[in-house]
Coordinates of C-alpha atoms and ligand atoms in Angstrom, one line a residue:
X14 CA 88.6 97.8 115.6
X15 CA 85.3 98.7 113.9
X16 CA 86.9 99.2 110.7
X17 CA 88.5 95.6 110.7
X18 CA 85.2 94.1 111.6
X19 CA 84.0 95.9 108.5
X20 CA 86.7 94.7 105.9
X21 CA 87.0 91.3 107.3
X22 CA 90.2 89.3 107.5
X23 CA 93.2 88.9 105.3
X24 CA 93.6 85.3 104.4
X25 CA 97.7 85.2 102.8
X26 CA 98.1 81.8 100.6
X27 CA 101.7 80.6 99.9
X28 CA 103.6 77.5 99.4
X29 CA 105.4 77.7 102.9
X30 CA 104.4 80.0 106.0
X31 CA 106.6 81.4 107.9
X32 CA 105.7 80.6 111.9
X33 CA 106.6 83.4 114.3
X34 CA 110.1 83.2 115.3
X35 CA 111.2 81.0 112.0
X36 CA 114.2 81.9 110.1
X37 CA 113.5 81.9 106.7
X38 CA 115.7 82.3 103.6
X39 CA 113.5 84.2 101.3
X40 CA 112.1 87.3 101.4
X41 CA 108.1 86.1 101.5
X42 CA 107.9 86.1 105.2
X43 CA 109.0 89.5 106.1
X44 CA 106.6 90.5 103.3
X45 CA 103.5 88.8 104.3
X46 CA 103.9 89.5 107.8
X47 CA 103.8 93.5 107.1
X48 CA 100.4 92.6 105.1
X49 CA 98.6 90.8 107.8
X50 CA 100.0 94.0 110.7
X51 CA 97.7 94.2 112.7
X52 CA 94.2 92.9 110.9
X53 CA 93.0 89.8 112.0
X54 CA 94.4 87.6 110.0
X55 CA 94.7 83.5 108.2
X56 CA 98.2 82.2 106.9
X57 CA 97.5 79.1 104.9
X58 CA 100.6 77.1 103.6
X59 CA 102.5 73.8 103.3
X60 CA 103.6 72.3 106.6
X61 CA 106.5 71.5 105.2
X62 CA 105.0 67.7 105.5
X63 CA 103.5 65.2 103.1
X64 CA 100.3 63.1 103.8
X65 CA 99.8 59.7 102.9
X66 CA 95.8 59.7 102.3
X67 CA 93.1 62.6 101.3
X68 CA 91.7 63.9 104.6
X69 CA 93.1 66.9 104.1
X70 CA 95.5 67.3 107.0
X71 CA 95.6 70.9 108.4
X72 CA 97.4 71.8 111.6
X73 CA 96.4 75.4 113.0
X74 CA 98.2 77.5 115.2
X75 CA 97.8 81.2 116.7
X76 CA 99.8 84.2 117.0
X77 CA 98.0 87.7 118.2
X78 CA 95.7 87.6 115.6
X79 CA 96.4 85.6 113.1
X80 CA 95.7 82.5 112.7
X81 CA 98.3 79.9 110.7
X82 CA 96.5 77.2 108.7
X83 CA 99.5 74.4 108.0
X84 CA 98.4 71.7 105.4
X85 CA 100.5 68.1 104.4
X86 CA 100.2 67.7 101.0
X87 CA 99.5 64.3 98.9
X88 CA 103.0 62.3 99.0
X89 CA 102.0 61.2 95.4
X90 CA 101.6 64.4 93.8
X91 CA 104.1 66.3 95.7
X92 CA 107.3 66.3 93.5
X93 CA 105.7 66.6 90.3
X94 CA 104.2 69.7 92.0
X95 CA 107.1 70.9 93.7
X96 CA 110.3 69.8 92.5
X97 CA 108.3 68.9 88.4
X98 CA 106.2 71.7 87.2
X99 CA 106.8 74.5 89.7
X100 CA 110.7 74.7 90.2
X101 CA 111.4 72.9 86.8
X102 CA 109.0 74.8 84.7
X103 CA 107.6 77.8 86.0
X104 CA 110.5 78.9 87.8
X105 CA 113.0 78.8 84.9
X106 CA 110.4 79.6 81.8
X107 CA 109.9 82.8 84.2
X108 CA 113.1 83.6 84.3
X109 CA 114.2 83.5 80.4
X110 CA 115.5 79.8 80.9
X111 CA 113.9 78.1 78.5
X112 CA 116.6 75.7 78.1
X113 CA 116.4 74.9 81.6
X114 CA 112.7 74.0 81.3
X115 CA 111.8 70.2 81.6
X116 CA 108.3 69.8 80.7
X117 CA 106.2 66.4 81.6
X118 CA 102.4 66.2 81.3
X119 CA 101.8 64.6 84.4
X120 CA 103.8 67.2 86.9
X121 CA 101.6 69.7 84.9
X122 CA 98.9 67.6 86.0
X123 CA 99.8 67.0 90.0
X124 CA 100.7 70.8 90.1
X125 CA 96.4 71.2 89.1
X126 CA 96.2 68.5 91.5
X127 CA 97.7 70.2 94.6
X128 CA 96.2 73.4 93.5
X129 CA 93.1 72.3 93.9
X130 CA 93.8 70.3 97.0
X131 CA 94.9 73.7 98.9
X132 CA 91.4 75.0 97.5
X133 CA 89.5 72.6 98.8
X134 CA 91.2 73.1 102.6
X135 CA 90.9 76.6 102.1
X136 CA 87.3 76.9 101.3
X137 CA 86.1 75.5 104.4
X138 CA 88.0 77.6 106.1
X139 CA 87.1 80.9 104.7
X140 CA 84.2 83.7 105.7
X141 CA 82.0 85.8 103.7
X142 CA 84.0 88.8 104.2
X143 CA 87.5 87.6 103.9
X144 CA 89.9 88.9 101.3
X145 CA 91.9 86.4 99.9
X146 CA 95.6 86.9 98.5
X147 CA 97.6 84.5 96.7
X148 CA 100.9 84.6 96.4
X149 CA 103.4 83.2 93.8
X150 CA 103.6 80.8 90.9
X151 CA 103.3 77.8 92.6
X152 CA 99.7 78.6 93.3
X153 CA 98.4 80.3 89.9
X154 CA 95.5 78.0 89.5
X155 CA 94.0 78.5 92.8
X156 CA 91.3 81.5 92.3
X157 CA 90.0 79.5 89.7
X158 CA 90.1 76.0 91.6
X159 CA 88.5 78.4 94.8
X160 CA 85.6 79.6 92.0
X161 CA 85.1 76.3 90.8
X162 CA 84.1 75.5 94.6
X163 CA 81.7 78.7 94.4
X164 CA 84.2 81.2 96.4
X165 CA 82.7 84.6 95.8
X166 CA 85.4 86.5 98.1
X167 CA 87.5 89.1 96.9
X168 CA 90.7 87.3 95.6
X169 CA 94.1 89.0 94.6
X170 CA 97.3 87.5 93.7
X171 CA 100.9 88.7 93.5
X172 CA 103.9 87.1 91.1
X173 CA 107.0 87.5 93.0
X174 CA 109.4 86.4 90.0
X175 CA 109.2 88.1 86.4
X176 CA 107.1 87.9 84.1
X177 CA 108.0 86.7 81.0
X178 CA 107.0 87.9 77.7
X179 CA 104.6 86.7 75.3
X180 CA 107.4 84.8 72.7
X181 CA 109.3 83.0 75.9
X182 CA 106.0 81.6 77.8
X183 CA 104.4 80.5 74.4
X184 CA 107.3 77.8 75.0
X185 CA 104.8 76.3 77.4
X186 CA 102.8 74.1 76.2
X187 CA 99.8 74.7 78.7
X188 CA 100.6 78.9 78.6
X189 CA 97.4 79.6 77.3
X190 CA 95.4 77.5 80.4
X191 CA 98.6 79.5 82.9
X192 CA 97.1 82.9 81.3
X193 CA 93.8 82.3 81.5
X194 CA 93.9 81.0 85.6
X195 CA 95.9 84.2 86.3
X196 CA 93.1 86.7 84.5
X197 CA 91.0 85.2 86.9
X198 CA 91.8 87.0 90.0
X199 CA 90.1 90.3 90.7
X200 CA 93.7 91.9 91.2
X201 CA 96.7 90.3 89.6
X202 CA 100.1 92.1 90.4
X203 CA 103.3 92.2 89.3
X204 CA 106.8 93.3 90.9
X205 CA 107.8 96.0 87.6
X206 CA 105.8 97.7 85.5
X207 CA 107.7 95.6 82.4
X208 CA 106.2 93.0 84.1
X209 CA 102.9 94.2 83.9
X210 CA 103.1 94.9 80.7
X211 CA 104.6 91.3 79.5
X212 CA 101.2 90.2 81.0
X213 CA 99.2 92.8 79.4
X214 CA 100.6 91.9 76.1
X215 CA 100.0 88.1 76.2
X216 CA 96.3 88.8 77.1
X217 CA 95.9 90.7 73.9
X218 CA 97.7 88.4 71.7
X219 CA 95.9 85.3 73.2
X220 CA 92.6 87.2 72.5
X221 CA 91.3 87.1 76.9
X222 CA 89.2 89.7 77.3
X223 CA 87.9 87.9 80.8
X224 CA 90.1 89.5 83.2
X225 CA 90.6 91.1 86.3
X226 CA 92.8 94.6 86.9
X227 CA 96.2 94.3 87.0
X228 CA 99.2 96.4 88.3
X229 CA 102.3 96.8 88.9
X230 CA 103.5 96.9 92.8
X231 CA 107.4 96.6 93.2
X232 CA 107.8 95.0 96.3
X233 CA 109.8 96.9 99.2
X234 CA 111.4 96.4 102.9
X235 CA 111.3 97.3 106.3
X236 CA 114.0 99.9 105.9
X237 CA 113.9 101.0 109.1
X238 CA 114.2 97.7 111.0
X239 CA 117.1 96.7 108.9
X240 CA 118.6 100.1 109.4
X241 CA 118.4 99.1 113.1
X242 CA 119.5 96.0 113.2
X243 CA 123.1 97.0 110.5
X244 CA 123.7 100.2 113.6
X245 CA 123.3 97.4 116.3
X246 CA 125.5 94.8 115.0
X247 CA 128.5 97.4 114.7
X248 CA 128.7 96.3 118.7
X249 CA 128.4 92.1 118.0
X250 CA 131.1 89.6 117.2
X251 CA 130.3 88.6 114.1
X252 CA 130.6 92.3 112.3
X253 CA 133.7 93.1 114.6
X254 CA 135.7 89.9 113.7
X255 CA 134.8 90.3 109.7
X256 CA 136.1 93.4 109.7
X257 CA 139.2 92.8 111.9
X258 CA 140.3 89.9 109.4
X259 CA 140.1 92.2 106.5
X260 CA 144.0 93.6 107.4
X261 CA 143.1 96.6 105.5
X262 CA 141.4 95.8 102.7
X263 CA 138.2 96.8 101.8
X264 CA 135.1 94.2 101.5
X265 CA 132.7 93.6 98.3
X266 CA 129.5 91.6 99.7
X267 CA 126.9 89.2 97.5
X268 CA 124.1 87.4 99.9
X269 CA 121.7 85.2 97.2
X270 CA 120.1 82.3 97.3
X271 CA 122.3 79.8 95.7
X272 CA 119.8 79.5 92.3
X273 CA 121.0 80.1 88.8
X274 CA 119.4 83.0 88.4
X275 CA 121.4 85.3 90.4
X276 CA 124.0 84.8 88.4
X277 CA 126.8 83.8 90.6
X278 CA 129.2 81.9 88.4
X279 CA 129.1 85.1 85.9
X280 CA 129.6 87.6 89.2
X281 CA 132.8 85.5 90.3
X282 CA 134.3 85.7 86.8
X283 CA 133.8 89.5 86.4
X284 CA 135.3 89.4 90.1
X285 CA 138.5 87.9 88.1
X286 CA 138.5 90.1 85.4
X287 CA 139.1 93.0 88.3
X288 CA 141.8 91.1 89.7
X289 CA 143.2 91.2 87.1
X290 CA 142.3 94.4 85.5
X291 CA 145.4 96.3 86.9
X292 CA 142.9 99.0 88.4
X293 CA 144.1 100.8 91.6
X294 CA 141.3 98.4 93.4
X295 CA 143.2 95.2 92.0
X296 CA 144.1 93.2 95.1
X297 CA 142.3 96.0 97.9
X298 CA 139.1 94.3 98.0
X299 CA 138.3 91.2 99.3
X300 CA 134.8 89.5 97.8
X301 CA 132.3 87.9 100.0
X302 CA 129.8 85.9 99.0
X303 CA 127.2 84.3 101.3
X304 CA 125.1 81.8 99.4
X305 CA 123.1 79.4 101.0
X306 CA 122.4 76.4 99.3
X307 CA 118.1 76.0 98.0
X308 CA 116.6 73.4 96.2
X309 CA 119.2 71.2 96.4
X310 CA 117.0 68.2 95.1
X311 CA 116.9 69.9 91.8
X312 CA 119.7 69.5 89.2
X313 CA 120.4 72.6 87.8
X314 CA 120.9 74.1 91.4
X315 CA 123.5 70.8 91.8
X316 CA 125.7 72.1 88.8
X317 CA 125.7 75.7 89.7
X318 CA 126.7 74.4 92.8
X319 CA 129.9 72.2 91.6
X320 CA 130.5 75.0 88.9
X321 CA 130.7 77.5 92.2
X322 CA 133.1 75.3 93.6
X323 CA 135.1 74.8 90.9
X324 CA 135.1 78.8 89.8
X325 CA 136.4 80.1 93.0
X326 CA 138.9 77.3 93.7
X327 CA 140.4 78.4 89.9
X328 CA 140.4 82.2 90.9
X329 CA 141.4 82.0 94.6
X330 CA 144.4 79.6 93.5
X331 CA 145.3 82.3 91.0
X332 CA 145.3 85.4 93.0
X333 CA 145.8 84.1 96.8
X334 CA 148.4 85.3 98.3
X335 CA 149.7 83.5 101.7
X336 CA 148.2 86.1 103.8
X337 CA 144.7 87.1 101.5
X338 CA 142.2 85.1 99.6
X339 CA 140.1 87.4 97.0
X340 CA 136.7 85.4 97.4
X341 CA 135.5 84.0 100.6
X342 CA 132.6 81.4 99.2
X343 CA 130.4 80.7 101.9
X344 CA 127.6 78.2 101.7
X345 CA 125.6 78.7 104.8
X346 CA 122.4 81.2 106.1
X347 CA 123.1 83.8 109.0
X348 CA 120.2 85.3 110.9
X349 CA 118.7 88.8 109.5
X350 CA 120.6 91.0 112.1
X351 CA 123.8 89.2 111.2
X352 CA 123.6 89.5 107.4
X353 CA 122.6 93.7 108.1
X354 CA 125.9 93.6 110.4
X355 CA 128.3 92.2 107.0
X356 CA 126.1 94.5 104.8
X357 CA 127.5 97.6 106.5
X358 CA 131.0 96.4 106.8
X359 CA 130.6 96.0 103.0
X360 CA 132.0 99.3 100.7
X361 CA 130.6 97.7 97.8
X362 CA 127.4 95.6 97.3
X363 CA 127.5 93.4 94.2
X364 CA 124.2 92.1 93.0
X365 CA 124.2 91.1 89.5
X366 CA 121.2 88.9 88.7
X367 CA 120.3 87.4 85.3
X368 CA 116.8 88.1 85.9
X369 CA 114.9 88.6 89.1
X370 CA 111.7 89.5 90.1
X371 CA 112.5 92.5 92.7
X372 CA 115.8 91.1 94.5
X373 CA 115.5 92.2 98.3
X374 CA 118.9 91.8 99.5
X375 CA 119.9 95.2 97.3
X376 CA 117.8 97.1 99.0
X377 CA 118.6 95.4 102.1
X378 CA 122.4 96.2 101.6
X379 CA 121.4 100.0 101.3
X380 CA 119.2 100.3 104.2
X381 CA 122.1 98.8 106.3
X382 CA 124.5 101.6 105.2
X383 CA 126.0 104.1 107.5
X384 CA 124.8 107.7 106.3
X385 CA 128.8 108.9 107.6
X386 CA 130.0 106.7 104.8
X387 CA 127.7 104.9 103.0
X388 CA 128.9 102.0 100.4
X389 CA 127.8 101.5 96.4
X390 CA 125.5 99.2 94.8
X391 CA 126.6 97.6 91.8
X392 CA 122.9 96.0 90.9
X393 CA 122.2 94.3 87.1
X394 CA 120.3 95.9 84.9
X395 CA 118.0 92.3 85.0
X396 CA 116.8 92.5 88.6
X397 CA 113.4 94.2 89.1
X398 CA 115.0 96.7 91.6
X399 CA 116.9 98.5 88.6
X400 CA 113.9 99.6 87.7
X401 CA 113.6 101.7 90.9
X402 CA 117.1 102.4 92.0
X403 CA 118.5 104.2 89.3
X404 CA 121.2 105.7 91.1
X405 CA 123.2 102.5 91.6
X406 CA 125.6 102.0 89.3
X407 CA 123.7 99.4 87.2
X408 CA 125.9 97.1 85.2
X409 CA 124.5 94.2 82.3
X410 CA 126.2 91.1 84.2
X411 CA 126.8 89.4 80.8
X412 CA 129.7 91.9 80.2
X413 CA 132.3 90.7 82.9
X414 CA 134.7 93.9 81.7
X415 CA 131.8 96.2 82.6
X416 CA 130.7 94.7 86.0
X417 CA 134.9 95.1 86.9
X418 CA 135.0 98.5 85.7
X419 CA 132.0 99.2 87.8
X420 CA 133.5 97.5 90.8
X421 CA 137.1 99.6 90.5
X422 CA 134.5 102.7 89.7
X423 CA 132.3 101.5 93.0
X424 CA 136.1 101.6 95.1
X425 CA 136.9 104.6 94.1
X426 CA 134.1 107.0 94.5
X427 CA 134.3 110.0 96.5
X428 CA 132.5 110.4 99.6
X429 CA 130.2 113.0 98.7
X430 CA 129.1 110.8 95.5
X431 CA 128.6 108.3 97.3
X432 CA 126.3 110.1 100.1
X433 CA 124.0 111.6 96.7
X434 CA 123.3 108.4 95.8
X435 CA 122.4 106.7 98.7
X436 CA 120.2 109.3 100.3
X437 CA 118.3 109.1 96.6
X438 CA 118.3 105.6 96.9
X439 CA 117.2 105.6 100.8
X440 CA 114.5 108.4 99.9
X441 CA 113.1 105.8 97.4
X442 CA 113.2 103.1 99.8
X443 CA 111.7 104.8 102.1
X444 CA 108.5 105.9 100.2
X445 CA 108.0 102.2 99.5
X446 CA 108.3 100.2 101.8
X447 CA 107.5 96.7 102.5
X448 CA 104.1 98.2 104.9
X449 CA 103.8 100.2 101.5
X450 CA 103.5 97.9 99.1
X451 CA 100.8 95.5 101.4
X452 CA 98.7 98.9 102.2
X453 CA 98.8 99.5 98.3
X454 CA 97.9 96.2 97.1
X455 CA 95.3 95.4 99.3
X456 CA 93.8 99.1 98.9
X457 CA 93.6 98.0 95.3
X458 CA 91.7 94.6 95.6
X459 CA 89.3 96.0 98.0
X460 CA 88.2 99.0 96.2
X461 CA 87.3 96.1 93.2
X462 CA 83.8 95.9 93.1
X463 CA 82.8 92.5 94.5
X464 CA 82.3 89.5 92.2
X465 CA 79.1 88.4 91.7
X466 CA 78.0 84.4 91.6
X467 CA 81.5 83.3 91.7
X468 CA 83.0 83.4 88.5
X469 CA 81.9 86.5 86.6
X470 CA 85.0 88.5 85.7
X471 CA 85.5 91.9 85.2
X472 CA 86.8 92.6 81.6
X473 CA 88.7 95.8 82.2
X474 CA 92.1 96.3 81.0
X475 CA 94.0 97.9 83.8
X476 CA 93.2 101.1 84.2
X477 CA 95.2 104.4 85.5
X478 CA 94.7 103.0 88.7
X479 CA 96.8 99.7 88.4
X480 CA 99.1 100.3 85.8
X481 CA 102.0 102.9 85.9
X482 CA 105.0 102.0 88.2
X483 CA 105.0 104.9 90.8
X484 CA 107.7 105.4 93.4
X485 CA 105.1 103.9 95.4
X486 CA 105.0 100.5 94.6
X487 CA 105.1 96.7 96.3
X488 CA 106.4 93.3 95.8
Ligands
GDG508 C1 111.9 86.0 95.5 C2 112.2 86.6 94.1 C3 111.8 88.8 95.0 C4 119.3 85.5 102.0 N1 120.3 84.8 102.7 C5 119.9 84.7 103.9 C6 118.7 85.4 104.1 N2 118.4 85.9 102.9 C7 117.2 86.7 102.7 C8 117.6 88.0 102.2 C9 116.3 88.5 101.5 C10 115.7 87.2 101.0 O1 116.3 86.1 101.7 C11 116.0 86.9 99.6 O2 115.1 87.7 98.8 P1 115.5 88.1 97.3 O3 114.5 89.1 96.9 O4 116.9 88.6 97.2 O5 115.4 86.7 96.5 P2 114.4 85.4 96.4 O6 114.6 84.5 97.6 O7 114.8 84.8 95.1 O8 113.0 86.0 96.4 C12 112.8 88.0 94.2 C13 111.4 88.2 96.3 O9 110.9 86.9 96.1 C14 110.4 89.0 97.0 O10 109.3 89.3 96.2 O11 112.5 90.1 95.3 O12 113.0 88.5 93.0 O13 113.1 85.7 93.4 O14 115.4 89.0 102.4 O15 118.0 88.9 103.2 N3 118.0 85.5 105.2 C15 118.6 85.0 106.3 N4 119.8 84.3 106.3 C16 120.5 84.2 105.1 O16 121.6 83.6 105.0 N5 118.0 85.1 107.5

């Protein structure tokens, strides 16, 4: 009690909150909840609702101790924000898309907007001893919009996607300004230390010697809640039935977010290239893929969509048979206990990213495993987590032969293999957690020496405290 008085709150910043008792598709609310355990805490966030004039809307609600801060953002700026700069721009640029990017000046310009329309509601709000951490691209600018206002506090902020390097973000035409804004929180982290040092890099080549520290802190889960919830759900309908209309085959799961970047519409074509492989697994496995739909305003998430639908109408009407289908395509959300439940029915996890920050849900499928006979990971090479859980069988999803052979070699493995690498994997999970990776990063931020005047930076590179991706790390 007397040592929370003395560190003050934790005051979380995201684009959405998640309430208590919300089901979320994302892995941010898990995540910021095990950061605000226990301290006395502010959630500030998007209500999820737009407001039609500037009085700076904010609804606040309680839970224990924290306190959730829910503000309505300007209609006018809100889809050059949103839908424009941040899920148009930031989002694909980050993750090696620069085709995909669709630049306009003036969704830059609301995204500033917004920025410093969150700053302003969060300044009144905040105390002298409050640590503030920011999370996620959508809110890069707002340190510097908070410093602007003369917010002295401790601020830290956390990038949940990757980090590009220097040569892919100079396709921005505003990367410089991006750069700058993120150098100017006293802790800037990163999910992989590649990450970390993409950032490094691009501070050195752009000449900014004003910056915070920055690390690396590869996000984790709560292994043992999800390990919980996968033995529990062996008793419910849901896990029972799945498995009973399997009629003896074996089960391949995928559970992403149905965005481009997981790279769905190459994971369904490798799943063809086992089918028709002529491995002993050819025609035993049945693939499941839960994908709920996000961002369905945007474009690009429409055509992976109809390219979805198209791909696994082509292969099922190939390879059915009247009495199996090879891919059951499943465009809906499941509650957490549920999804554990399918993960340990699953022998095989398939999670073959283009390019992803941490990805959650391969961890999730091995914490969900049954130690008695535990099931494989099949996890690309381009998902922050490969960096971590080496013992997968980690496949480059371009190569559609590789990601089969990895499948048949996934089917096959002996039981004793397969135990060796999962307790590995689990012993990594478990010394990272997601209560890990909060601890970590907020150890870091407050052990920065306090800025002074608002707006001084520190100018030292990241030091042996920050940089090197330990098997401790957070997300
Ligand atoms: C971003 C980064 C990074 C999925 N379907 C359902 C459901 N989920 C849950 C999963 C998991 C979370 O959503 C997804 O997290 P991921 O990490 O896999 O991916 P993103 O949403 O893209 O998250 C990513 C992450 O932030 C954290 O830093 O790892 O790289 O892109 O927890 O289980 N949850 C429920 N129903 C579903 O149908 N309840």
């Amino acid at each position: 009690m007397h040592e929370r008085a003395e560190t003050g709150r934790i005051v979380q910043v995201s684009n959405r909150v998640a309430l208590p008792g919300e089901t979320q598709t994302g892995g941010l609310a898990v995540a910021l909840a095990a950061a605000m355990d226990g301290a006395p805490a502010l959630w500030l966030g998007w209500s999820g609702r737009m407001a039609s004039d500037a009085r700076l809307p904010l609804e606040t609600l309680h839970s224990g101790r924290i306190e959730y801060a829910l503000l309505d953002l300007p209609a006018d700026d809100f889809d050059g924000y949103y839908h424009g700069f941040a899920n148009r721009v930031l989002w694909p640029l980050f993750h090696y898309r620069i085709d995909l990017v669709d630049y306009h000046r003036e969704h830059h310009e609301a995204w500033l907007r917004v920025n410093r329309y969150f700053a302003e509601a969060l300044a009144r709000r905040l105390r002298a001893d409050d640590t503030v951490w920011v999370h996620d691209y959508h809110l890069i600018p707002l340190a510097r919009c908070l410093r602007e206002l003369g917010v002295s506090n401790r601020i830290g902020f956390f990038l949940h996607i990757p980090m590009p390097p220097p040569d892919v973000l100079r396709a921005l035409p505003v990367h410089r300004d991006l750069l700058e804004a993120l150098a100017c929180h006293d802790l800037t982290g990163f999910q992989t230390r590649a990450d970390l040092d993409n950032y490094q890099h691009a501070l050195r080549q752009h000449g900014i010697t004003r910056h915070g520290r920055s690390g690396a802190f590869p996000i984790g889960i709560d292994v043992e809640a999800i390990a919980a919830q996968a033995r529990s759900a062996e008793a419910e309908r849901a896990e029972h039935d799945l498995r009973a209309s399997l009629s003896g085959r074996r089960l391949a799961i995928g559970v992403d977010r149905l965005d481009y970047s997981k790279g769905l519409p190459e994971r369904f074509r490798s799943f063809e290239r086992h089918l028709e492989s002529g491995a002993a697994s050819a025609g035993q496995l049945t693939y499941l893929q839960i994908a709920p739909p996000s961002r369905i305003q945007v474009p690009e998430y429409q055509d992976v969509r109809r390219e979805l639908e198209g791909l696994a109408g082509h292969i099922n009407g190939r390879h059915a048979k009247p009495d199996w289908t090879p891919i059951r395509y499943v465009n809906d959300s499941f509650p957490q206990p549920v999804l554990a439940g399918f993960h340990r029915a699953a022998a095989i996890g398939l999670i073959t990213p283009l390019r992803d920050g941490m990805n959650l849900v391969a961890k999730e499928y091995l914490a969900a495993q049954s130690p008695a006979d535990p099931g494989v990971l099949v996890l690309s090479r381009f998902a922050g987590a490969a960096e971590e859980l080496v013992e997968a069988l980690i496949v480059n999803p371009h190569d559609p032969d590789a990601v089969a052979e990895a499948i048949d070699l996934a089917a096959g493995m002996p039981l004793r293999e397969r135990q060796e690498r999962w307790r590995a994997l689990m012993a990594r999970l478990r010394g990272n957690d997601v209560g890990h990776w909060a601890r970590r990063f907020l150890e870091t931020l407050r052990a920065e020496p306090r800025l002074r005047g608002g707006g001084a930076m520190t100018t030292a590179l990241a030091g042996p405290r920050s940089g090197a991706l330990t098997g401790d790390s957070l997300r």
